[in-house]
PDB file of C-alpha atoms in Angstrom:
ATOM      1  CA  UNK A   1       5.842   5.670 -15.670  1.00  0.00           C
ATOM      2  CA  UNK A   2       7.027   2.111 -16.248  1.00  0.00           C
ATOM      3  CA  UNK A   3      10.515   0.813 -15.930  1.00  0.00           C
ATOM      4  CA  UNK A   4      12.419  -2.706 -16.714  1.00  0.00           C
ATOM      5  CA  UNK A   5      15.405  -3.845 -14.597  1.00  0.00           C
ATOM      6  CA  UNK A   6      16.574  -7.569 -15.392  1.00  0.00           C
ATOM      7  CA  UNK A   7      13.119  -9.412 -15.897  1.00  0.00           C
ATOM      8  CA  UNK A   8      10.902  -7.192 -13.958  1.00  0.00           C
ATOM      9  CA  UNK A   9       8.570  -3.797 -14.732  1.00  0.00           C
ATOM     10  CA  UNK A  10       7.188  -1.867 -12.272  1.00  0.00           C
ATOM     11  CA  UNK A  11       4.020   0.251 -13.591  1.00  0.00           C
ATOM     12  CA  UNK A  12       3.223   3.357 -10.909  1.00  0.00           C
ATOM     13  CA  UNK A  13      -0.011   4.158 -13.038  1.00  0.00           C
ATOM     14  CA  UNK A  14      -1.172   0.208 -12.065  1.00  0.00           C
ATOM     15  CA  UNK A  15       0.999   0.148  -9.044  1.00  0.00           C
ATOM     16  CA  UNK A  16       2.095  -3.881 -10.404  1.00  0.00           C
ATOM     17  CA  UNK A  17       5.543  -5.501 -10.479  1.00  0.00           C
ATOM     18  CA  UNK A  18       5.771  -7.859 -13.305  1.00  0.00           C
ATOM     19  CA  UNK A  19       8.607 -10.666 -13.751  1.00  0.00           C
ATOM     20  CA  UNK A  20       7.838 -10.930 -17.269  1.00  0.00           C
ATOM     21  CA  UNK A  21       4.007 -11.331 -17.947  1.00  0.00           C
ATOM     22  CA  UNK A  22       3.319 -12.342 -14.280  1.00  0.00           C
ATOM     23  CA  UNK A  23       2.494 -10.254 -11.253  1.00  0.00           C
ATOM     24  CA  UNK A  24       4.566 -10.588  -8.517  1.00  0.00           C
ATOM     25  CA  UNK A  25       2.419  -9.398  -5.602  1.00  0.00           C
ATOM     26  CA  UNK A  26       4.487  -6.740  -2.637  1.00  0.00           C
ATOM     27  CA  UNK A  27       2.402  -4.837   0.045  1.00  0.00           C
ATOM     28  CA  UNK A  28       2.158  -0.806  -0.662  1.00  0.00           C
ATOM     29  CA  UNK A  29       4.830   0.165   1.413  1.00  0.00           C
ATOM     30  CA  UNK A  30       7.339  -2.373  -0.219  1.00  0.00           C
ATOM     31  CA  UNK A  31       5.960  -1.275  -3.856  1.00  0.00           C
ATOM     32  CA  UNK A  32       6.508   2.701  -2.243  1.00  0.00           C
ATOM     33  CA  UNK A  33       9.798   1.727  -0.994  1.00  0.00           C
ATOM     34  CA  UNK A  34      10.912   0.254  -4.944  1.00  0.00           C
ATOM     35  CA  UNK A  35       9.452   2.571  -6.819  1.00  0.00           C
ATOM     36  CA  UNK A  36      11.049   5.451  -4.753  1.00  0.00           C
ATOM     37  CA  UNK A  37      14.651   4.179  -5.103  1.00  0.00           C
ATOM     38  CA  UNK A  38      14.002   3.566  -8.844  1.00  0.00           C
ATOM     39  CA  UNK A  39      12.849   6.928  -8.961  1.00  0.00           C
ATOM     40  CA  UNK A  40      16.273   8.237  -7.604  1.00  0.00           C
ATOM     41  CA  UNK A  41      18.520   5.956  -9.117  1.00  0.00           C
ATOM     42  CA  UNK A  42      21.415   5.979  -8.419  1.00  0.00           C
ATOM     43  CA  UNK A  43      21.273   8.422  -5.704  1.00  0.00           C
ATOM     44  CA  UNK A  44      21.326   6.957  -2.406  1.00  0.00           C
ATOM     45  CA  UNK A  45      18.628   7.777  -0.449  1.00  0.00           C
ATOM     46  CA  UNK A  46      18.989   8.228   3.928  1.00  0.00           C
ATOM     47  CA  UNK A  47      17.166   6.088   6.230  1.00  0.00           C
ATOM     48  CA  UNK A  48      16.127   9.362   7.389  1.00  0.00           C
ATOM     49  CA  UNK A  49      14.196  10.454   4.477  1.00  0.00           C
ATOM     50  CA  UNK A  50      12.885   6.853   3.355  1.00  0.00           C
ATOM     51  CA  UNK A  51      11.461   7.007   6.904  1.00  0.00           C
ATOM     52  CA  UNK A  52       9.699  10.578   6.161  1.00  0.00           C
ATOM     53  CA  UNK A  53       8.268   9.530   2.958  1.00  0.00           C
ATOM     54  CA  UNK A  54       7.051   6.004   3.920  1.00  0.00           C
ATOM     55  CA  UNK A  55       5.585   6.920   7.419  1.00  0.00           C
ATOM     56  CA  UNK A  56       5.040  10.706   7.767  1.00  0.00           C
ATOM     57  CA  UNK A  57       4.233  12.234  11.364  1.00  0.00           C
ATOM     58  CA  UNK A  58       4.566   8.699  12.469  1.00  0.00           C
ATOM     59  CA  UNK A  59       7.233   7.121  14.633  1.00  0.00           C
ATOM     60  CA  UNK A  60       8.711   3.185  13.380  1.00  0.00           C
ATOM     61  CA  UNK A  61      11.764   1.452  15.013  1.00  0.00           C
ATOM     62  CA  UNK A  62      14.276   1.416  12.213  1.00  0.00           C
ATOM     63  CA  UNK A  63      13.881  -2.192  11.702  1.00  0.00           C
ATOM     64  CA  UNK A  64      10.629  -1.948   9.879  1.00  0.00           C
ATOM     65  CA  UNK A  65      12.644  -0.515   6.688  1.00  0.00           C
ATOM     66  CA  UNK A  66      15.142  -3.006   7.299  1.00  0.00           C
ATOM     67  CA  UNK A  67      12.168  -5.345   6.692  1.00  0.00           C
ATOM     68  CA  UNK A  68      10.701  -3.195   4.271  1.00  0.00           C
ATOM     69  CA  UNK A  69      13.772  -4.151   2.048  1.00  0.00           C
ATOM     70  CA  UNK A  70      14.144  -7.709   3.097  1.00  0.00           C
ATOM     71  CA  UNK A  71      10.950  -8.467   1.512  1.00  0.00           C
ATOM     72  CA  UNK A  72      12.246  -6.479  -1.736  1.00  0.00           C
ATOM     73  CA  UNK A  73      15.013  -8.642  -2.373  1.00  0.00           C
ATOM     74  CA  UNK A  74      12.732 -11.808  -1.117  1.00  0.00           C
ATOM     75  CA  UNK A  75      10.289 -11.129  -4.296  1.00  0.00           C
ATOM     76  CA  UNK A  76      12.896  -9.656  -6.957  1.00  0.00           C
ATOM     77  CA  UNK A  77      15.300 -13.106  -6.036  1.00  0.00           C
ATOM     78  CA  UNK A  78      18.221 -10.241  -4.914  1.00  0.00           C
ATOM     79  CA  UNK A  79      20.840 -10.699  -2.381  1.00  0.00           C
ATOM     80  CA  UNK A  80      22.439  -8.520  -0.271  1.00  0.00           C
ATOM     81  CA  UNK A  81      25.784  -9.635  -0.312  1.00  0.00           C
ATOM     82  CA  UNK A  82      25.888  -9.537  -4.101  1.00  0.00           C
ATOM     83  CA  UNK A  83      22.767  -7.342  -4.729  1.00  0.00           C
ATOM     84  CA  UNK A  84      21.492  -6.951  -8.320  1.00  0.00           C
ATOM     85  CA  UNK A  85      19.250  -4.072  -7.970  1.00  0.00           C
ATOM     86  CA  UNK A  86      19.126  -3.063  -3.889  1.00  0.00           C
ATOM     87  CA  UNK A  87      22.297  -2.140  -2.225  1.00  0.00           C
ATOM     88  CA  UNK A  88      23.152  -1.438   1.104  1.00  0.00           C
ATOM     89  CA  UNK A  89      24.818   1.969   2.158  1.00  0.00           C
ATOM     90  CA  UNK A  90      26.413   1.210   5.281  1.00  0.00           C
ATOM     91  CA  UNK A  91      25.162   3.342   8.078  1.00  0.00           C
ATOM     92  CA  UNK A  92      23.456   5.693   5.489  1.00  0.00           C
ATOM     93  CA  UNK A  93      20.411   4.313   3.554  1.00  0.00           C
ATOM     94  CA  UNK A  94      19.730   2.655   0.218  1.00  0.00           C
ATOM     95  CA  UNK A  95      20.081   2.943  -3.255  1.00  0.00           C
ATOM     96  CA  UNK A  96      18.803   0.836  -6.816  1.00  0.00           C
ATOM     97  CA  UNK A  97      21.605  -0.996  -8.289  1.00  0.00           C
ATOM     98  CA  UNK A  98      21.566  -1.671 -11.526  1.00  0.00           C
ATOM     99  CA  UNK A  99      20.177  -0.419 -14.301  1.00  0.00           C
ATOM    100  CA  UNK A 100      16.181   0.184 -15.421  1.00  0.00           C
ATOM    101  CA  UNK A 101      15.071   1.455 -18.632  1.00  0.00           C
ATOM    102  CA  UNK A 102      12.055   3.303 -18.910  1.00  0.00           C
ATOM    103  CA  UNK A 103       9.509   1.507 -21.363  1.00  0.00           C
ATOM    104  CA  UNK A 104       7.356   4.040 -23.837  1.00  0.00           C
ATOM    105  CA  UNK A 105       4.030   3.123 -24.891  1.00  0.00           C
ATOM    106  CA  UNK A 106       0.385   2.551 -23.317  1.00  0.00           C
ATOM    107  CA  UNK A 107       0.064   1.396 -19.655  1.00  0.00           C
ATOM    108  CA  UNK A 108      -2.811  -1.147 -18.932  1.00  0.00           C
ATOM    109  CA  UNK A 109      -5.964   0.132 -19.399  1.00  0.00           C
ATOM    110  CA  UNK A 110      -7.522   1.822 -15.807  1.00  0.00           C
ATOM    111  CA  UNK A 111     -11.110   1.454 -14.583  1.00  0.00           C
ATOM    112  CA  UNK A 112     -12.285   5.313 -14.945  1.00  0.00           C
ATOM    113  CA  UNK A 113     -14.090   6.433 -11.497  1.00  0.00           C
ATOM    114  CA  UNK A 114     -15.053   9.030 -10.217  1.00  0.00           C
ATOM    115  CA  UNK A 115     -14.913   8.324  -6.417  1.00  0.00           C
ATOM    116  CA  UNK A 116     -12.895   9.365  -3.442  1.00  0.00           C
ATOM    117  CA  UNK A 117     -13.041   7.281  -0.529  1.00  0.00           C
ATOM    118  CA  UNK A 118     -11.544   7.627   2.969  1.00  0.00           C
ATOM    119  CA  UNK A 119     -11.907   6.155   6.088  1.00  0.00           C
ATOM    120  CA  UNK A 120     -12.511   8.510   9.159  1.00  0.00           C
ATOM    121  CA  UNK A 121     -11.421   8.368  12.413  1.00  0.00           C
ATOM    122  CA  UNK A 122     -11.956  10.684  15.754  1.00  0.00           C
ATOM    123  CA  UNK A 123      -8.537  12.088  14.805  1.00  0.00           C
ATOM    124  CA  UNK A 124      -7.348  11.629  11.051  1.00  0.00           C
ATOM    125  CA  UNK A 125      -8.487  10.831   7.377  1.00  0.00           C
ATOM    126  CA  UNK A 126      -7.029   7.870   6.165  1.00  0.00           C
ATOM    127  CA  UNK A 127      -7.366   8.314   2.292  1.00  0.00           C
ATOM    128  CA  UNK A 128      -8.100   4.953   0.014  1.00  0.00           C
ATOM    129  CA  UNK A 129      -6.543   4.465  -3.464  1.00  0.00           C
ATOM    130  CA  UNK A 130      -7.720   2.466  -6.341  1.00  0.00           C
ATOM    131  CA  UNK A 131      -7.095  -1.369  -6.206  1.00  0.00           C
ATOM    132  CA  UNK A 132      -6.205  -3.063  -2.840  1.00  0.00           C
ATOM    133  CA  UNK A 133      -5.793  -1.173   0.480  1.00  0.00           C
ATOM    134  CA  UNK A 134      -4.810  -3.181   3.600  1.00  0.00           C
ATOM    135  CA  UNK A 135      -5.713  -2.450   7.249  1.00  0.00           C
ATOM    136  CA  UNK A 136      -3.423  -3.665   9.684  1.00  0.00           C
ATOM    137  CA  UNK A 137      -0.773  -3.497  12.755  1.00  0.00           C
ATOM    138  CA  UNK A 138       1.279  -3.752  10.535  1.00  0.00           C
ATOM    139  CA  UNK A 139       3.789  -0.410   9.577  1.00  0.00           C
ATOM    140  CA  UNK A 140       4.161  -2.161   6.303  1.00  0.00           C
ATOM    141  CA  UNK A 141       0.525  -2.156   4.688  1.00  0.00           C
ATOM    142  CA  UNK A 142      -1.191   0.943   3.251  1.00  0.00           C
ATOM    143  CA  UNK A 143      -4.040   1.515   6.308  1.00  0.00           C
ATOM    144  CA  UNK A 144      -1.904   1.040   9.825  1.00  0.00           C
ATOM    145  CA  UNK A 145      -3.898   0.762  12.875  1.00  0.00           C
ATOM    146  CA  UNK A 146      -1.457   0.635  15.824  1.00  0.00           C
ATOM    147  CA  UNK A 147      -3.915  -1.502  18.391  1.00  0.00           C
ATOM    148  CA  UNK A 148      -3.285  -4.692  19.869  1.00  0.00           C
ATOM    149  CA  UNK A 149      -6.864  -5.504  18.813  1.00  0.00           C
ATOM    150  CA  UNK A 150      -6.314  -4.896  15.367  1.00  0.00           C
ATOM    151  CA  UNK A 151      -4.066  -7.924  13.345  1.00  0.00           C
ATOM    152  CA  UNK A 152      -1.201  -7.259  11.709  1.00  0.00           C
ATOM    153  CA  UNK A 153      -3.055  -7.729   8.393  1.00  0.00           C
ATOM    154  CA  UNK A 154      -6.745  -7.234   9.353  1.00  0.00           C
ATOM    155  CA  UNK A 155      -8.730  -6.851   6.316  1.00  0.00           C
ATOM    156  CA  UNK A 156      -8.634  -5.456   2.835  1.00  0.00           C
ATOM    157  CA  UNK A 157     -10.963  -2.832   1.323  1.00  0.00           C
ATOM    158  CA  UNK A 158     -10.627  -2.999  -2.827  1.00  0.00           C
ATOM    159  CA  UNK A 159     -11.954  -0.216  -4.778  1.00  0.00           C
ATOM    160  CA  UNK A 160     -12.846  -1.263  -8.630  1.00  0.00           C
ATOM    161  CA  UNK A 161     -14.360   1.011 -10.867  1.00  0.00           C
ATOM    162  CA  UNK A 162     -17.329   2.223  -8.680  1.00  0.00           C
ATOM    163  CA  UNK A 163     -17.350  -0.727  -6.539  1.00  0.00           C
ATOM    164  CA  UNK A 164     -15.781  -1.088  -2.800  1.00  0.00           C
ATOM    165  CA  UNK A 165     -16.094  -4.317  -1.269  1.00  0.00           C
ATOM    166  CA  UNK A 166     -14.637  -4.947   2.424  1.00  0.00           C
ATOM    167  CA  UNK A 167     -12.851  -8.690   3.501  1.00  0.00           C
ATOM    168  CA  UNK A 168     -11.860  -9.746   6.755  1.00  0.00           C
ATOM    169  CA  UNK A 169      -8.568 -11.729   6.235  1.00  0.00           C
ATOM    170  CA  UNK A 170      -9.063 -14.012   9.261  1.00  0.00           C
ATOM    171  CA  UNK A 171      -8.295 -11.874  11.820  1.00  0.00           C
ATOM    172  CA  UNK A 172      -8.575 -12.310  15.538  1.00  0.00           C
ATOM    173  CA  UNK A 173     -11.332 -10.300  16.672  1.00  0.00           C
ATOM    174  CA  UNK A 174     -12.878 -10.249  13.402  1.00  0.00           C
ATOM    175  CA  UNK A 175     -14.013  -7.528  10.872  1.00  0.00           C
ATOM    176  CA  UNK A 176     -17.999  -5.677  11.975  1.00  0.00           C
ATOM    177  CA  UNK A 177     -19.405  -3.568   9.577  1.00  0.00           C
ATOM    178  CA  UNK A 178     -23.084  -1.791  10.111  1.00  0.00           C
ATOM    179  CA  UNK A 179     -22.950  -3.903  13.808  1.00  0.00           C
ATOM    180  CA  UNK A 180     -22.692  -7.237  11.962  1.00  0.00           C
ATOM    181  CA  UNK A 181     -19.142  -9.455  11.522  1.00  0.00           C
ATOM    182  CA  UNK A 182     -18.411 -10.425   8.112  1.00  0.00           C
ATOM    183  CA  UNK A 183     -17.353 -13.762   6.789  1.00  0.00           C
ATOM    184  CA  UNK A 184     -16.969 -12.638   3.134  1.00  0.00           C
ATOM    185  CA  UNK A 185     -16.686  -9.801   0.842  1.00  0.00           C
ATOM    186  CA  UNK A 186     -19.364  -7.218   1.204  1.00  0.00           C
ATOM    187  CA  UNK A 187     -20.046  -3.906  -0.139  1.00  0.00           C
ATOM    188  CA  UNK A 188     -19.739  -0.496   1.617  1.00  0.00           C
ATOM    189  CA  UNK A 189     -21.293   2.655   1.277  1.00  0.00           C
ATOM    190  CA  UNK A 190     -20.959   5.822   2.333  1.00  0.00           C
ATOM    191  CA  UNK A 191     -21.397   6.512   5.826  1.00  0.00           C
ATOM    192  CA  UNK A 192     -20.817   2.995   6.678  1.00  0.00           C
ATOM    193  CA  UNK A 193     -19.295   2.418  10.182  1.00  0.00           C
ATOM    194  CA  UNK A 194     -16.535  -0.293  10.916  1.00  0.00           C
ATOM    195  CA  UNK A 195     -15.044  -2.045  13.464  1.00  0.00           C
ATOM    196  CA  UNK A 196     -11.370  -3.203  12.936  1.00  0.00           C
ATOM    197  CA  UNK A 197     -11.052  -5.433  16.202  1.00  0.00           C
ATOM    198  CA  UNK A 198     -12.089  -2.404  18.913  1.00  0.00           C
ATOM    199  CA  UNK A 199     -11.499   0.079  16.958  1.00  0.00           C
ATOM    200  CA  UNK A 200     -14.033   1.923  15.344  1.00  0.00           C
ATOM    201  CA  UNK A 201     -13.733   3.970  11.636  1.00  0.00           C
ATOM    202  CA  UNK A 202     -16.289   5.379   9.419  1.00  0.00           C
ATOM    203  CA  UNK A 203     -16.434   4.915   5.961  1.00  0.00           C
ATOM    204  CA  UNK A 204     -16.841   7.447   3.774  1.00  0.00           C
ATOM    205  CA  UNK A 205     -17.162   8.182  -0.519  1.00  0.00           C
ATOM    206  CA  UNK A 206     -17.814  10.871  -2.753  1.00  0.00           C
ATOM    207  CA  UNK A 207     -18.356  11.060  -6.145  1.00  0.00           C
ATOM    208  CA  UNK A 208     -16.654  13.691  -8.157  1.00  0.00           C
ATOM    209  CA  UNK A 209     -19.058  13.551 -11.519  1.00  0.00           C
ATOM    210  CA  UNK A 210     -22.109  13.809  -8.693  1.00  0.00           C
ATOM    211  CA  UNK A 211     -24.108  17.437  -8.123  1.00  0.00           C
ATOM    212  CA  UNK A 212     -24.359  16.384  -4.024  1.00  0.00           C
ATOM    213  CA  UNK A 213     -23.041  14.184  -2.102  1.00  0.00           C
ATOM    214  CA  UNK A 214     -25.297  11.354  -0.057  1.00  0.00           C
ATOM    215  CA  UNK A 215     -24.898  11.695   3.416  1.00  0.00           C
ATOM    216  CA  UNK A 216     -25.814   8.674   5.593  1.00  0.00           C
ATOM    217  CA  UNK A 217     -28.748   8.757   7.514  1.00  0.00           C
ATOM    218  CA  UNK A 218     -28.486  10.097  11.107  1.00  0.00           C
TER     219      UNK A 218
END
């Protein structure tokens, strides 16, 4: 679906805000956080249930949606005291202001593939989606790693087509993958382990169109 309010269009097939023909770049959570008050405009939507959609089975102060919104009206130019498309409901939640037309018609065109990828820890799957994916301390991007090794954005793993390169994004305590730290974009591959600062992650891919799946070597 793709919507215009004022100068903007947010795409969810692409996951890209426009202002006009240029991309105006937002972490996940803050494109999640737009795209899900769009999607109820103009219902108001709790802090309560913003906070079970954005972080499920996971515990955030409430001032990580409070920032989660700050950077909102930061990139669409809005302001809170006189907001054009975010308002405030006082001890509540949030709600779209405005109005937003839904635009018919072709999206951009995708890069078909086939492949699932997730990264897997002792105790979860964290799945990937196509385009960027940040890892990070930080609540706010798509892969959150709550260690005090781990920066608050880490790295970025960007899937594209059938390709999935890993970058360190300067972090602290740096970005290993297969033993070795990284210094620029390299593949990965199934089975590929990871180290995020301490903490450890395997990488893994399948591809749907395949008979079998590879399996990394043990």
């Amino acid at each position: 679906m793709r919507l215009q309010f004022g100068d903007f269009t947010i795409d969810d097939d692409t996951r890209q805000l426009l202002r006009e023909d240029r991309e105006v770049h937002v972490s996940p959570k803050v494109f999640d956080l737009l795209a899900m008050l769009l999607a109820a405009r103009p219902r108001a939507l709790s802090k309560t249930e913003l906070h079970a959609r954005l972080w499920p089975d996971t515990f955030v102060s409430e001032a990580n949606l409070a920032m989660l919104v700050a950077e909102i009206r930061s990139a669409l130019g809005d302001d809170a005291r006189t907001p054009r498309f975010v308002r405030t409901v006082q001890r509540y939640g949030y709600a779209f202001h405005g109005t937003a037309t839904e635009i018919a018609g072709p999206t951009a065109p995708e890069q078909e593939s086939g492949l699932k990828c997730w990264l897997l820890t002792p105790s979860s799957q964290l799945p990937l989606t196509p385009g960027e994916n940040l890892v990070g301390r930080d609540p706010s991007v798509q892969i959150w790693l709550n260690s005090a090794s781990v920066s608050r954005r880490h790295a970025r793993i960007t899937i594209e087509g059938d390709q999935v390169t890993l970058e360190d994004l300067k972090s602290k305590n740096g970005t290993r993958v297969r033993g070795s730290q990284i210094s620029a974009p390299v593949p990965l591959a199934d089975g590929d382990e990871i180290k995020f600062g301490s903490i450890g992650i395997t990488f893994r891919i399948w591809a749907g169109d395949e008979a079998t799946r590879t399996e990394p070597d043990h």
